[in-house]
Amino acid sequence: MYQFSFKKILLNPLVWIGVVLAIFTIQYEGLHGAYGIFYNPITYRNLAIGSCIYVLIFRRQYTRKLRKLDIGETLICCLETMCIILFVWMFVLGLYVEFHTGGELYSEMVKHKLTRAMER
C-alpha cells in the first residue's frame, strides 16, 4: 500500500517551484493584483515551456528497453508537472492573499467598533 507522508511533499521540487512562483507573484504584483497573473495567457505559455524543460532534464520517459524516448509518456509527464506547479502556485497564493485581506478586513472592523464605542 502507498504510504502518505508530508516528507515526500516537502521534498518534491515541483512544490517548491510553485511556492517560489507564488512569492515572486506577491512581490511583483502585490496583494490586490496577484490573481491577475492567471488571466494572462503568457503565464501559461511560460509555465508549459518551463515544465517541458524540467521534464526533459529530470524526468524523461523511455520505452521498455531504454532504446527510444517515449514521446507520449513524456508529454503526459509534462502535463502532470505543469498541473502540480499550477495547483501549488494557486493554492499558496490564495492562502497568502486571503489571509492578508481577511486580516485587513478584521482590522477595519475592530477599528470601526472601537470608534463607535469611543463615541458613546
PDB file of C-alpha atoms in Angstrom:
ATOM      1  CA  MET A   1       0.000   0.000   0.000  1.00  0.00           C
ATOM      2  CA  TYR A   2       1.186   3.526  -0.806  1.00  0.00           C
ATOM      3  CA  GLN A   3       2.120   5.418   2.344  1.00  0.00           C
ATOM      4  CA  PHE A   4       1.328   9.130   2.512  1.00  0.00           C
ATOM      5  CA  SER A   5       3.880  11.374   4.150  1.00  0.00           C
ATOM      6  CA  PHE A   6       4.461  15.086   4.315  1.00  0.00           C
ATOM      7  CA  LYS A   7       8.177  14.462   3.853  1.00  0.00           C
ATOM      8  CA  LYS A   8       7.561  13.392   0.252  1.00  0.00           C
ATOM      9  CA  ILE A   9       5.527  16.516  -0.396  1.00  0.00           C
ATOM     10  CA  LEU A  10       8.021  18.887   1.209  1.00  0.00           C
ATOM     11  CA  LEU A  11      10.976  17.362  -0.634  1.00  0.00           C
ATOM     12  CA  ASN A  12       9.261  17.481  -4.027  1.00  0.00           C
ATOM     13  CA  PRO A  13      10.943  20.168  -6.157  1.00  0.00           C
ATOM     14  CA  LEU A  14       7.695  20.877  -8.025  1.00  0.00           C
ATOM     15  CA  VAL A  15       6.099  22.024  -4.779  1.00  0.00           C
ATOM     16  CA  TRP A  16       8.980  24.388  -4.132  1.00  0.00           C
ATOM     17  CA  ILE A  17       8.787  25.744  -7.679  1.00  0.00           C
ATOM     18  CA  GLY A  18       5.115  26.590  -7.045  1.00  0.00           C
ATOM     19  CA  VAL A  19       5.946  28.244  -3.721  1.00  0.00           C
ATOM     20  CA  VAL A  20       8.709  30.344  -5.298  1.00  0.00           C
ATOM     21  CA  LEU A  21       6.363  31.404  -8.114  1.00  0.00           C
ATOM     22  CA  ALA A  22       3.778  32.462  -5.512  1.00  0.00           C
ATOM     23  CA  ILE A  23       6.392  34.501  -3.643  1.00  0.00           C
ATOM     24  CA  PHE A  24       7.513  36.199  -6.858  1.00  0.00           C
ATOM     25  CA  THR A  25       3.902  36.924  -7.798  1.00  0.00           C
ATOM     26  CA  ILE A  26       3.210  38.567  -4.444  1.00  0.00           C
ATOM     27  CA  GLN A  27       6.472  40.501  -4.622  1.00  0.00           C
ATOM     28  CA  TYR A  28       5.903  41.918  -8.102  1.00  0.00           C
ATOM     29  CA  GLU A  29       2.111  42.120  -8.390  1.00  0.00           C
ATOM     30  CA  GLY A  30       1.159  42.984  -4.818  1.00  0.00           C
ATOM     31  CA  LEU A  31      -1.666  41.509  -2.776  1.00  0.00           C
ATOM     32  CA  HIS A  32      -4.562  43.025  -4.663  1.00  0.00           C
ATOM     33  CA  GLY A  33      -3.260  42.359  -8.182  1.00  0.00           C
ATOM     34  CA  ALA A  34      -1.894  38.880  -7.556  1.00  0.00           C
ATOM     35  CA  TYR A  35      -4.740  36.964  -9.183  1.00  0.00           C
ATOM     36  CA  GLY A  36      -4.380  38.966 -12.389  1.00  0.00           C
ATOM     37  CA  ILE A  37      -1.401  36.859 -13.398  1.00  0.00           C
ATOM     38  CA  PHE A  38      -3.681  33.892 -14.025  1.00  0.00           C
ATOM     39  CA  TYR A  39      -5.686  35.849 -16.632  1.00  0.00           C
ATOM     40  CA  ASN A  40      -2.622  36.362 -18.813  1.00  0.00           C
ATOM     41  CA  PRO A  41      -2.043  33.644 -21.484  1.00  0.00           C
ATOM     42  CA  ILE A  42       1.695  34.340 -21.450  1.00  0.00           C
ATOM     43  CA  THR A  43       1.780  32.899 -17.933  1.00  0.00           C
ATOM     44  CA  TYR A  44       0.527  29.523 -19.134  1.00  0.00           C
ATOM     45  CA  ARG A  45       2.862  29.552 -22.142  1.00  0.00           C
ATOM     46  CA  ASN A  46       5.857  30.191 -19.893  1.00  0.00           C
ATOM     47  CA  LEU A  47       4.644  27.565 -17.429  1.00  0.00           C
ATOM     48  CA  ALA A  48       4.320  24.989 -20.220  1.00  0.00           C
ATOM     49  CA  ILE A  49       7.786  25.775 -21.559  1.00  0.00           C
ATOM     50  CA  GLY A  50       9.302  25.606 -18.083  1.00  0.00           C
ATOM     51  CA  SER A  51       7.611  22.326 -17.224  1.00  0.00           C
ATOM     52  CA  CYS A  52       8.731  20.774 -20.533  1.00  0.00           C
ATOM     53  CA  ILE A  53      12.318  21.840 -19.868  1.00  0.00           C
ATOM     54  CA  TYR A  54      12.100  20.402 -16.338  1.00  0.00           C
ATOM     55  CA  VAL A  55      10.752  17.096 -17.665  1.00  0.00           C
ATOM     56  CA  LEU A  56      13.352  16.852 -20.405  1.00  0.00           C
ATOM     57  CA  ILE A  57      16.141  17.423 -17.906  1.00  0.00           C
ATOM     58  CA  PHE A  58      14.945  15.391 -14.922  1.00  0.00           C
ATOM     59  CA  ARG A  59      12.019  13.101 -15.819  1.00  0.00           C
ATOM     60  CA  ARG A  60      12.432  11.738 -19.344  1.00  0.00           C
ATOM     61  CA  GLN A  61      10.385   8.637 -20.077  1.00  0.00           C
ATOM     62  CA  TYR A  62      11.888   5.862 -22.194  1.00  0.00           C
ATOM     63  CA  THR A  63      10.482   2.722 -23.795  1.00  0.00           C
ATOM     64  CA  ARG A  64      10.841  -0.641 -22.049  1.00  0.00           C
ATOM     65  CA  LYS A  65      14.359  -1.498 -23.186  1.00  0.00           C
ATOM     66  CA  LEU A  66      15.549   2.109 -22.833  1.00  0.00           C
ATOM     67  CA  ARG A  67      16.211   2.374 -26.555  1.00  0.00           C
ATOM     68  CA  LYS A  68      13.991   5.321 -27.508  1.00  0.00           C
ATOM     69  CA  LEU A  69      12.370   8.270 -25.833  1.00  0.00           C
ATOM     70  CA  ASP A  70       8.668   7.600 -25.277  1.00  0.00           C
ATOM     71  CA  ILE A  71       7.075  10.811 -26.554  1.00  0.00           C
ATOM     72  CA  GLY A  72       3.550  10.065 -25.292  1.00  0.00           C
ATOM     73  CA  GLU A  73       4.623   9.343 -21.722  1.00  0.00           C
ATOM     74  CA  THR A  74       6.950  12.336 -21.721  1.00  0.00           C
ATOM     75  CA  LEU A  75       4.106  14.649 -22.821  1.00  0.00           C
ATOM     76  CA  ILE A  76       1.845  13.228 -20.110  1.00  0.00           C
ATOM     77  CA  CYS A  77       4.639  13.841 -17.621  1.00  0.00           C
ATOM     78  CA  CYS A  78       4.899  17.457 -18.885  1.00  0.00           C
ATOM     79  CA  LEU A  79       1.176  17.990 -18.298  1.00  0.00           C
ATOM     80  CA  GLU A  80       1.388  16.400 -14.857  1.00  0.00           C
ATOM     81  CA  THR A  81       4.306  18.641 -13.926  1.00  0.00           C
ATOM     82  CA  MET A  82       2.502  21.732 -15.183  1.00  0.00           C
ATOM     83  CA  CYS A  83      -0.658  20.861 -13.221  1.00  0.00           C
ATOM     84  CA  ILE A  84       1.243  20.233  -9.988  1.00  0.00           C
ATOM     85  CA  ILE A  85       3.129  23.524 -10.237  1.00  0.00           C
ATOM     86  CA  LEU A  86      -0.033  25.448 -11.147  1.00  0.00           C
ATOM     87  CA  PHE A  87      -2.034  23.882  -8.289  1.00  0.00           C
ATOM     88  CA  VAL A  88       0.618  24.647  -5.673  1.00  0.00           C
ATOM     89  CA  TRP A  89       1.111  28.149  -7.063  1.00  0.00           C
ATOM     90  CA  MET A  90      -2.616  28.947  -6.902  1.00  0.00           C
ATOM     91  CA  PHE A  91      -3.039  27.299  -3.503  1.00  0.00           C
ATOM     92  CA  VAL A  92      -0.157  29.123  -1.806  1.00  0.00           C
ATOM     93  CA  LEU A  93      -1.075  32.419  -3.447  1.00  0.00           C
ATOM     94  CA  GLY A  94      -4.706  32.011  -2.390  1.00  0.00           C
ATOM     95  CA  LEU A  95      -3.787  31.206   1.200  1.00  0.00           C
ATOM     96  CA  TYR A  96      -1.443  34.155   1.499  1.00  0.00           C
ATOM     97  CA  VAL A  97      -3.680  36.724  -0.176  1.00  0.00           C
ATOM     98  CA  GLU A  98      -6.848  35.639   1.638  1.00  0.00           C
ATOM     99  CA  PHE A  99      -5.017  35.620   4.979  1.00  0.00           C
ATOM    100  CA  HIS A 100      -3.823  39.191   4.499  1.00  0.00           C
ATOM    101  CA  THR A 101      -7.033  40.597   3.049  1.00  0.00           C
ATOM    102  CA  GLY A 102      -9.024  38.875   5.795  1.00  0.00           C
ATOM    103  CA  GLY A 103      -6.692  40.421   8.361  1.00  0.00           C
ATOM    104  CA  GLU A 104      -7.188  43.856   6.827  1.00  0.00           C
ATOM    105  CA  LEU A 105     -10.974  43.454   6.918  1.00  0.00           C
ATOM    106  CA  TYR A 106     -10.845  42.293  10.536  1.00  0.00           C
ATOM    107  CA  SER A 107      -8.630  45.249  11.427  1.00  0.00           C
ATOM    108  CA  GLU A 108     -11.072  47.678   9.821  1.00  0.00           C
ATOM    109  CA  MET A 109     -13.984  46.062  11.653  1.00  0.00           C
ATOM    110  CA  VAL A 110     -12.201  46.350  15.017  1.00  0.00           C
ATOM    111  CA  LYS A 111     -11.324  49.999  14.310  1.00  0.00           C
ATOM    112  CA  HIS A 112     -14.940  50.733  13.411  1.00  0.00           C
ATOM    113  CA  LYS A 113     -16.243  49.079  16.581  1.00  0.00           C
ATOM    114  CA  LEU A 114     -13.651  50.898  18.675  1.00  0.00           C
ATOM    115  CA  THR A 115     -14.573  54.294  17.253  1.00  0.00           C
ATOM    116  CA  ARG A 116     -18.280  53.581  17.854  1.00  0.00           C
ATOM    117  CA  ALA A 117     -17.525  52.561  21.436  1.00  0.00           C
ATOM    118  CA  MET A 118     -15.451  55.709  21.991  1.00  0.00           C
ATOM    119  CA  GLU A 119     -18.287  57.917  20.690  1.00  0.00           C
ATOM    120  CA  ARG A 120     -20.745  56.565  23.260  1.00  0.00           C
TER     121      ARG A 120
END
